[in-house]
């Protein structure tokens, strides 16, 4: 049972825009930044979004993040086949003094 | 470019011990906190433990507290995870990851991650 709640799956066709939600509580998302990690099949996770909406160099601007209250979302526009992966949200939890993750969302490009 | 390479995984019996290592290169190791994150087969990510850049402060997730010990040797650019009293539910790929700050604290993130090492706890 993950601390943060994500939908287990999402899908879209090439070129579409999809969003993945992540909900938490006042002790985690509500008072901290949200991060998103992409895990391609068989690979290690990779940082996709940091501090709610910042993209590391090399991450296409098709990926964007937002946060409102105790919820956050990742949007992927112009969906491509190579975006098929698992996506995890994460944030700091003040009561744990550590990082908590969502259960992950498997994105399928139809 | 920062790179991380884990080793030490394998098959161990319940109640046994194992020590994982993570060799770091491409950055000033002692300037960054480091962490372990695990992923059970077919499951999501779970933060396991973190350590400050100096090694003076350590932090653990509730599921491993009292059984696992994180440490580092800054002279060898190496991170360790000593795992004792292993249980079947500890079976997972263990990733080491660089924290974006020298202190294990909020406002920071994991980047990059190593390729992971598989730990299997089974009789």
PDB file of C-alpha atoms in Angstrom:
ATOM      1  CA  UNK A   1       0.000   0.000   0.000  1.00  0.00           C
ATOM      2  CA  UNK A   2       1.762   3.143  -1.222  1.00  0.00           C
ATOM      3  CA  UNK A   3       1.537   6.433   0.660  1.00  0.00           C
ATOM      4  CA  UNK A   4       0.785   8.356  -2.537  1.00  0.00           C
ATOM      5  CA  UNK A   5      -2.072   7.277  -4.796  1.00  0.00           C
ATOM      6  CA  UNK A   6      -1.668   6.945  -8.559  1.00  0.00           C
ATOM      7  CA  UNK A   7      -3.899   5.222 -11.117  1.00  0.00           C
ATOM      8  CA  UNK A   8      -2.364   1.841 -11.972  1.00  0.00           C
ATOM      9  CA  UNK A   9      -2.662   2.406 -15.697  1.00  0.00           C
ATOM     10  CA  UNK A  10      -3.109   5.058 -18.364  1.00  0.00           C
ATOM     11  CA  UNK A  11      -3.143   4.947 -22.125  1.00  0.00           C
ATOM     12  CA  UNK A  12      -3.241   7.103 -25.210  1.00  0.00           C
ATOM     13  CA  UNK A  13      -2.589   7.095 -28.916  1.00  0.00           C
ATOM     14  CA  UNK A  14       0.418   8.724 -30.584  1.00  0.00           C
ATOM     15  CA  UNK A  15       0.113  12.496 -30.577  1.00  0.00           C
ATOM     16  CA  UNK A  16      -2.438  12.579 -27.772  1.00  0.00           C
ATOM     17  CA  UNK A  17      -2.079  14.300 -24.416  1.00  0.00           C
ATOM     18  CA  UNK A  18      -2.331  12.176 -21.279  1.00  0.00           C
ATOM     19  CA  UNK A  19      -2.234  13.088 -17.626  1.00  0.00           C
ATOM     20  CA  UNK A  20      -1.297  10.993 -14.607  1.00  0.00           C
ATOM     21  CA  UNK A  21      -2.510  12.019 -11.174  1.00  0.00           C
ATOM     22  CA  UNK A  22      -0.863  11.636  -7.790  1.00  0.00           C
ATOM     23  CA  UNK A  23      -2.642  12.332  -4.509  1.00  0.00           C
ATOM     24  CA  UNK A  24      -1.251  12.537  -1.012  1.00  0.00           C
ATOM     25  CA  UNK A  25      -1.809  14.386   2.230  1.00  0.00           C
ATOM     26  CA  UNK A  26      -0.883  17.559   4.069  1.00  0.00           C
ATOM     27  CA  UNK A  27       2.241  15.925   5.559  1.00  0.00           C
ATOM     28  CA  UNK A  28       3.682  15.007   2.190  1.00  0.00           C
ATOM     29  CA  UNK A  29       2.518  16.570  -1.081  1.00  0.00           C
ATOM     30  CA  UNK A  30       0.618  19.305   0.711  1.00  0.00           C
ATOM     31  CA  UNK A  31       3.791  20.766   2.207  1.00  0.00           C
ATOM     32  CA  UNK A  32       6.565  19.599  -0.109  1.00  0.00           C
ATOM     33  CA  UNK A  33       7.713  19.487  -3.712  1.00  0.00           C
ATOM     34  CA  UNK A  34       6.663  16.654  -6.014  1.00  0.00           C
ATOM     35  CA  UNK A  35       9.034  14.699  -8.239  1.00  0.00           C
ATOM     36  CA  UNK A  36       8.337  12.362 -11.144  1.00  0.00           C
ATOM     37  CA  UNK A  37      10.457   9.427 -12.275  1.00  0.00           C
ATOM     38  CA  UNK A  38      10.194   7.468 -15.511  1.00  0.00           C
ATOM     39  CA  UNK A  39      11.091   3.787 -15.587  1.00  0.00           C
ATOM     40  CA  UNK A  40      11.422   2.300 -19.038  1.00  0.00           C
ATOM     41  CA  UNK A  41      10.935  -1.486 -19.286  1.00  0.00           C
ATOM     42  CA  UNK A  42      13.845  -3.344 -17.705  1.00  0.00           C
ATOM     43  CA  UNK A  43      15.667  -0.140 -16.787  1.00  0.00           C
ATOM     44  CA  UNK A  44      16.419   1.868 -13.669  1.00  0.00           C
ATOM     45  CA  UNK A  45      14.216   4.865 -12.868  1.00  0.00           C
ATOM     46  CA  UNK A  46      15.211   8.245 -14.278  1.00  0.00           C
ATOM     47  CA  UNK A  47      14.384  11.731 -13.015  1.00  0.00           C
ATOM     48  CA  UNK A  48      11.717  13.342 -15.195  1.00  0.00           C
ATOM     49  CA  UNK A  49      10.398  16.328 -13.193  1.00  0.00           C
ATOM     50  CA  UNK A  50      11.789  17.958 -10.051  1.00  0.00           C
ATOM     51  CA  UNK A  51      10.350  20.580  -7.695  1.00  0.00           C
ATOM     52  CA  UNK A  52       6.803  20.208  -9.076  1.00  0.00           C
ATOM     53  CA  UNK A  53       7.405  21.475 -12.597  1.00  0.00           C
ATOM     54  CA  UNK A  54      11.108  21.702 -13.417  1.00  0.00           C
ATOM     55  CA  UNK A  55      12.604  19.589 -16.191  1.00  0.00           C
ATOM     56  CA  UNK A  56      16.210  18.363 -16.038  1.00  0.00           C
ATOM     57  CA  UNK A  57      18.272  19.080 -19.106  1.00  0.00           C
ATOM     58  CA  UNK A  58      17.529  16.536 -21.799  1.00  0.00           C
ATOM     59  CA  UNK A  59      13.905  15.943 -20.837  1.00  0.00           C
ATOM     60  CA  UNK A  60      11.619  17.080 -23.674  1.00  0.00           C
ATOM     61  CA  UNK A  61       9.174  19.905 -22.999  1.00  0.00           C
ATOM     62  CA  UNK A  62       6.386  17.477 -23.882  1.00  0.00           C
ATOM     63  CA  UNK A  63       6.601  16.493 -20.208  1.00  0.00           C
ATOM     64  CA  UNK A  64       5.196  18.902 -17.637  1.00  0.00           C
ATOM     65  CA  UNK A  65       4.297  18.742 -13.970  1.00  0.00           C
ATOM     66  CA  UNK A  66       1.943  20.646 -11.735  1.00  0.00           C
ATOM     67  CA  UNK A  67       0.807  20.626  -8.131  1.00  0.00           C
ATOM     68  CA  UNK A  68      -2.257  21.918  -6.342  1.00  0.00           C
ATOM     69  CA  UNK A  69      -2.803  21.380  -2.644  1.00  0.00           C
ATOM     70  CA  UNK A  70      -2.160  17.739  -1.783  1.00  0.00           C
ATOM     71  CA  UNK A  71      -2.334  16.525  -5.377  1.00  0.00           C
ATOM     72  CA  UNK A  72      -0.068  16.645  -8.385  1.00  0.00           C
ATOM     73  CA  UNK A  73      -0.158  15.617 -11.995  1.00  0.00           C
ATOM     74  CA  UNK A  74       2.169  14.766 -14.842  1.00  0.00           C
ATOM     75  CA  UNK A  75       1.128  15.673 -18.360  1.00  0.00           C
ATOM     76  CA  UNK A  76       2.628  14.217 -21.494  1.00  0.00           C
ATOM     77  CA  UNK A  77       1.717  15.895 -24.743  1.00  0.00           C
ATOM     78  CA  UNK A  78       2.436  14.675 -28.268  1.00  0.00           C
ATOM     79  CA  UNK A  79       2.553  11.104 -26.983  1.00  0.00           C
ATOM     80  CA  UNK A  80       5.216   8.905 -28.573  1.00  0.00           C
ATOM     81  CA  UNK A  81       5.761   5.153 -28.513  1.00  0.00           C
ATOM     82  CA  UNK A  82       8.990   5.610 -26.550  1.00  0.00           C
ATOM     83  CA  UNK A  83       6.995   7.174 -23.704  1.00  0.00           C
ATOM     84  CA  UNK A  84       5.621   3.733 -22.852  1.00  0.00           C
ATOM     85  CA  UNK A  85       6.932   3.232 -19.324  1.00  0.00           C
ATOM     86  CA  UNK A  86       6.054   3.223 -15.640  1.00  0.00           C
ATOM     87  CA  UNK A  87       5.772   6.652 -14.037  1.00  0.00           C
ATOM     88  CA  UNK A  88       6.211   7.257 -10.324  1.00  0.00           C
ATOM     89  CA  UNK A  89       5.479  10.354  -8.281  1.00  0.00           C
ATOM     90  CA  UNK A  90       7.478  10.992  -5.121  1.00  0.00           C
ATOM     91  CA  UNK A  91       7.708  13.545  -2.376  1.00  0.00           C
ATOM     92  CA  UNK A  92       9.181  14.139   1.039  1.00  0.00           C
ATOM     93  CA  UNK A  93       7.118  13.028   4.007  1.00  0.00           C
ATOM     94  CA  UNK A  94       7.661  15.196   7.074  1.00  0.00           C
ATOM     95  CA  UNK A  95       6.444  12.541   9.504  1.00  0.00           C
ATOM     96  CA  UNK A  96       8.817   9.923   8.042  1.00  0.00           C
ATOM     97  CA  UNK A  97      11.792  12.220   7.336  1.00  0.00           C
ATOM     98  CA  UNK A  98      12.104  10.318   4.117  1.00  0.00           C
ATOM     99  CA  UNK A  99      10.766   9.930   0.615  1.00  0.00           C
ATOM    100  CA  UNK A 100       7.446   8.336  -0.236  1.00  0.00           C
ATOM    101  CA  UNK A 101       6.418   7.090  -3.657  1.00  0.00           C
ATOM    102  CA  UNK A 102       3.191   6.500  -5.492  1.00  0.00           C
ATOM    103  CA  UNK A 103       2.410   2.973  -6.600  1.00  0.00           C
ATOM    104  CA  UNK A 104       3.304   3.791 -10.183  1.00  0.00           C
ATOM    105  CA  UNK A 105       1.279   4.224 -13.373  1.00  0.00           C
ATOM    106  CA  UNK A 106       1.905   2.021 -16.374  1.00  0.00           C
ATOM    107  CA  UNK A 107       1.500   4.111 -19.515  1.00  0.00           C
ATOM    108  CA  UNK A 108       0.577   2.259 -22.678  1.00  0.00           C
ATOM    109  CA  UNK A 109       0.817   3.902 -26.085  1.00  0.00           C
ATOM    110  CA  UNK A 110      -1.850   2.267 -28.234  1.00  0.00           C
TER     111      UNK A 110
ATOM    112  CA  UNK B   1      28.791  12.354 -15.717  1.00  0.00           C
ATOM    113  CA  UNK B   2      27.804  10.726 -12.439  1.00  0.00           C
ATOM    114  CA  UNK B   3      27.684   6.944 -12.534  1.00  0.00           C
ATOM    115  CA  UNK B   4      26.695   4.366  -9.938  1.00  0.00           C
ATOM    116  CA  UNK B   5      27.344   0.636  -9.999  1.00  0.00           C
ATOM    117  CA  UNK B   6      25.776  -1.687  -7.438  1.00  0.00           C
ATOM    118  CA  UNK B   7      27.050  -5.137  -6.521  1.00  0.00           C
ATOM    119  CA  UNK B   8      26.632  -7.770  -3.838  1.00  0.00           C
ATOM    120  CA  UNK B   9      23.151  -9.066  -4.559  1.00  0.00           C
ATOM    121  CA  UNK B  10      22.292 -12.726  -4.604  1.00  0.00           C
ATOM    122  CA  UNK B  11      20.299 -15.523  -3.021  1.00  0.00           C
ATOM    123  CA  UNK B  12      20.187 -15.667   0.777  1.00  0.00           C
ATOM    124  CA  UNK B  13      18.138 -17.701   3.237  1.00  0.00           C
ATOM    125  CA  UNK B  14      15.581 -16.091   5.532  1.00  0.00           C
ATOM    126  CA  UNK B  15      17.317 -14.756   8.625  1.00  0.00           C
ATOM    127  CA  UNK B  16      20.581 -14.373   6.741  1.00  0.00           C
ATOM    128  CA  UNK B  17      22.720 -11.344   5.966  1.00  0.00           C
ATOM    129  CA  UNK B  18      24.045  -9.638   2.866  1.00  0.00           C
ATOM    130  CA  UNK B  19      26.079  -6.503   2.175  1.00  0.00           C
ATOM    131  CA  UNK B  20      25.455  -4.425  -0.925  1.00  0.00           C
ATOM    132  CA  UNK B  21      27.980  -1.999  -2.378  1.00  0.00           C
ATOM    133  CA  UNK B  22      27.593   0.937  -4.740  1.00  0.00           C
ATOM    134  CA  UNK B  23      30.678   2.317  -6.468  1.00  0.00           C
ATOM    135  CA  UNK B  24      30.354   5.951  -7.477  1.00  0.00           C
ATOM    136  CA  UNK B  25      32.260   7.923 -10.102  1.00  0.00           C
ATOM    137  CA  UNK B  26      32.043  11.164 -12.026  1.00  0.00           C
ATOM    138  CA  UNK B  27      31.247  13.458  -9.082  1.00  0.00           C
ATOM    139  CA  UNK B  28      32.630  14.521  -5.703  1.00  0.00           C
ATOM    140  CA  UNK B  29      31.181  11.657  -3.685  1.00  0.00           C
ATOM    141  CA  UNK B  30      31.586  13.190  -0.247  1.00  0.00           C
ATOM    142  CA  UNK B  31      29.584  16.270  -1.252  1.00  0.00           C
ATOM    143  CA  UNK B  32      26.341  14.387  -1.742  1.00  0.00           C
ATOM    144  CA  UNK B  33      23.989  12.376   0.383  1.00  0.00           C
ATOM    145  CA  UNK B  34      23.298   8.919  -0.975  1.00  0.00           C
ATOM    146  CA  UNK B  35      20.373   6.591  -0.716  1.00  0.00           C
ATOM    147  CA  UNK B  36      19.020   3.097  -1.357  1.00  0.00           C
ATOM    148  CA  UNK B  37      15.647   2.473  -2.995  1.00  0.00           C
ATOM    149  CA  UNK B  38      14.211  -0.981  -3.646  1.00  0.00           C
ATOM    150  CA  UNK B  39      11.654  -2.487  -5.980  1.00  0.00           C
ATOM    151  CA  UNK B  40      10.041  -5.842  -5.287  1.00  0.00           C
ATOM    152  CA  UNK B  41       9.358  -7.977  -8.401  1.00  0.00           C
ATOM    153  CA  UNK B  42       6.511  -6.423 -10.364  1.00  0.00           C
ATOM    154  CA  UNK B  43       5.935  -3.786  -7.666  1.00  0.00           C
ATOM    155  CA  UNK B  44       6.591  -0.109  -7.096  1.00  0.00           C
ATOM    156  CA  UNK B  45       9.491   1.807  -5.594  1.00  0.00           C
ATOM    157  CA  UNK B  46      10.187   1.961  -1.870  1.00  0.00           C
ATOM    158  CA  UNK B  47      12.732   4.243  -0.213  1.00  0.00           C
ATOM    159  CA  UNK B  48      14.971   2.193   2.091  1.00  0.00           C
ATOM    160  CA  UNK B  49      17.667   4.391   3.600  1.00  0.00           C
ATOM    161  CA  UNK B  50      19.620   7.617   3.242  1.00  0.00           C
ATOM    162  CA  UNK B  51      22.975   8.923   4.501  1.00  0.00           C
ATOM    163  CA  UNK B  52      24.449  12.411   4.568  1.00  0.00           C
ATOM    164  CA  UNK B  53      27.541  13.291   2.569  1.00  0.00           C
ATOM    165  CA  UNK B  54      29.758  13.167   5.635  1.00  0.00           C
ATOM    166  CA  UNK B  55      28.217   9.885   6.771  1.00  0.00           C
ATOM    167  CA  UNK B  56      27.376  11.418  10.117  1.00  0.00           C
ATOM    168  CA  UNK B  57      23.592  11.143   9.737  1.00  0.00           C
ATOM    169  CA  UNK B  58      21.593   8.107   8.653  1.00  0.00           C
ATOM    170  CA  UNK B  59      17.896   7.555   8.023  1.00  0.00           C
ATOM    171  CA  UNK B  60      15.745   4.474   7.476  1.00  0.00           C
ATOM    172  CA  UNK B  61      12.308   3.488   6.283  1.00  0.00           C
ATOM    173  CA  UNK B  62      10.092   1.824   8.864  1.00  0.00           C
ATOM    174  CA  UNK B  63      10.228  -1.591   7.160  1.00  0.00           C
ATOM    175  CA  UNK B  64      14.016  -1.940   7.546  1.00  0.00           C
ATOM    176  CA  UNK B  65      14.735   0.051  10.708  1.00  0.00           C
ATOM    177  CA  UNK B  66      16.807  -1.995  13.141  1.00  0.00           C
ATOM    178  CA  UNK B  67      17.765  -4.601  10.516  1.00  0.00           C
ATOM    179  CA  UNK B  68      19.603  -2.618   7.809  1.00  0.00           C
ATOM    180  CA  UNK B  69      22.599  -0.304   8.220  1.00  0.00           C
ATOM    181  CA  UNK B  70      23.697   2.228   5.633  1.00  0.00           C
ATOM    182  CA  UNK B  71      27.282   3.456   5.567  1.00  0.00           C
ATOM    183  CA  UNK B  72      29.797   5.008   3.222  1.00  0.00           C
ATOM    184  CA  UNK B  73      33.556   5.161   2.686  1.00  0.00           C
ATOM    185  CA  UNK B  74      34.311   8.529   1.126  1.00  0.00           C
ATOM    186  CA  UNK B  75      37.942   7.551   0.557  1.00  0.00           C
ATOM    187  CA  UNK B  76      36.733   4.713  -1.681  1.00  0.00           C
ATOM    188  CA  UNK B  77      33.728   6.536  -3.211  1.00  0.00           C
ATOM    189  CA  UNK B  78      31.574   3.637  -2.114  1.00  0.00           C
ATOM    190  CA  UNK B  79      28.153   3.331  -0.472  1.00  0.00           C
ATOM    191  CA  UNK B  80      27.117   0.233   1.484  1.00  0.00           C
ATOM    192  CA  UNK B  81      23.961  -1.389   2.780  1.00  0.00           C
ATOM    193  CA  UNK B  82      24.350  -4.078   5.424  1.00  0.00           C
ATOM    194  CA  UNK B  83      21.196  -6.165   5.522  1.00  0.00           C
ATOM    195  CA  UNK B  84      20.580  -8.470   8.489  1.00  0.00           C
ATOM    196  CA  UNK B  85      17.658 -10.669   9.563  1.00  0.00           C
ATOM    197  CA  UNK B  86      16.478 -10.819   5.977  1.00  0.00           C
ATOM    198  CA  UNK B  87      12.896 -11.754   5.217  1.00  0.00           C
ATOM    199  CA  UNK B  88      11.133 -12.973   2.095  1.00  0.00           C
ATOM    200  CA  UNK B  89       9.547  -9.541   1.739  1.00  0.00           C
ATOM    201  CA  UNK B  90      13.014  -7.994   1.364  1.00  0.00           C
ATOM    202  CA  UNK B  91      13.302  -9.686  -2.038  1.00  0.00           C
ATOM    203  CA  UNK B  92      13.784  -6.854  -4.501  1.00  0.00           C
ATOM    204  CA  UNK B  93      16.078  -5.024  -6.864  1.00  0.00           C
ATOM    205  CA  UNK B  94      18.084  -2.592  -4.760  1.00  0.00           C
ATOM    206  CA  UNK B  95      19.058   0.670  -6.438  1.00  0.00           C
ATOM    207  CA  UNK B  96      21.519   3.180  -5.102  1.00  0.00           C
ATOM    208  CA  UNK B  97      20.879   6.768  -6.063  1.00  0.00           C
ATOM    209  CA  UNK B  98      22.651  10.078  -5.619  1.00  0.00           C
ATOM    210  CA  UNK B  99      20.756  12.716  -3.670  1.00  0.00           C
ATOM    211  CA  UNK B 100      20.944  16.209  -5.107  1.00  0.00           C
ATOM    212  CA  UNK B 101      22.301  17.711  -1.858  1.00  0.00           C
ATOM    213  CA  UNK B 102      24.894  16.917   0.763  1.00  0.00           C
ATOM    214  CA  UNK B 103      22.227  16.740   3.423  1.00  0.00           C
ATOM    215  CA  UNK B 104      19.452  14.171   3.557  1.00  0.00           C
ATOM    216  CA  UNK B 105      16.557  16.607   3.624  1.00  0.00           C
ATOM    217  CA  UNK B 106      13.542  17.808   1.677  1.00  0.00           C
ATOM    218  CA  UNK B 107      13.677  19.947  -1.448  1.00  0.00           C
ATOM    219  CA  UNK B 108      15.949  17.430  -3.180  1.00  0.00           C
ATOM    220  CA  UNK B 109      15.733  14.445  -5.461  1.00  0.00           C
ATOM    221  CA  UNK B 110      17.315  11.182  -6.689  1.00  0.00           C
ATOM    222  CA  UNK B 111      19.560  11.588  -9.722  1.00  0.00           C
ATOM    223  CA  UNK B 112      21.068   9.461 -11.133  1.00  0.00           C
ATOM    224  CA  UNK B 113      20.213   5.877 -10.214  1.00  0.00           C
ATOM    225  CA  UNK B 114      22.389   2.817 -10.578  1.00  0.00           C
ATOM    226  CA  UNK B 115      21.267  -0.188 -12.602  1.00  0.00           C
ATOM    227  CA  UNK B 116      20.340  -2.131  -9.467  1.00  0.00           C
ATOM    228  CA  UNK B 117      21.290  -5.437  -7.867  1.00  0.00           C
ATOM    229  CA  UNK B 118      18.823  -8.241  -7.187  1.00  0.00           C
ATOM    230  CA  UNK B 119      18.449  -9.660  -3.691  1.00  0.00           C
ATOM    231  CA  UNK B 120      16.416 -12.847  -3.324  1.00  0.00           C
ATOM    232  CA  UNK B 121      15.502 -14.116   0.133  1.00  0.00           C
ATOM    233  CA  UNK B 122      14.347 -17.712  -0.066  1.00  0.00           C
ATOM    234  CA  UNK B 123      15.022 -21.109   1.434  1.00  0.00           C
TER     235      UNK B 123
END
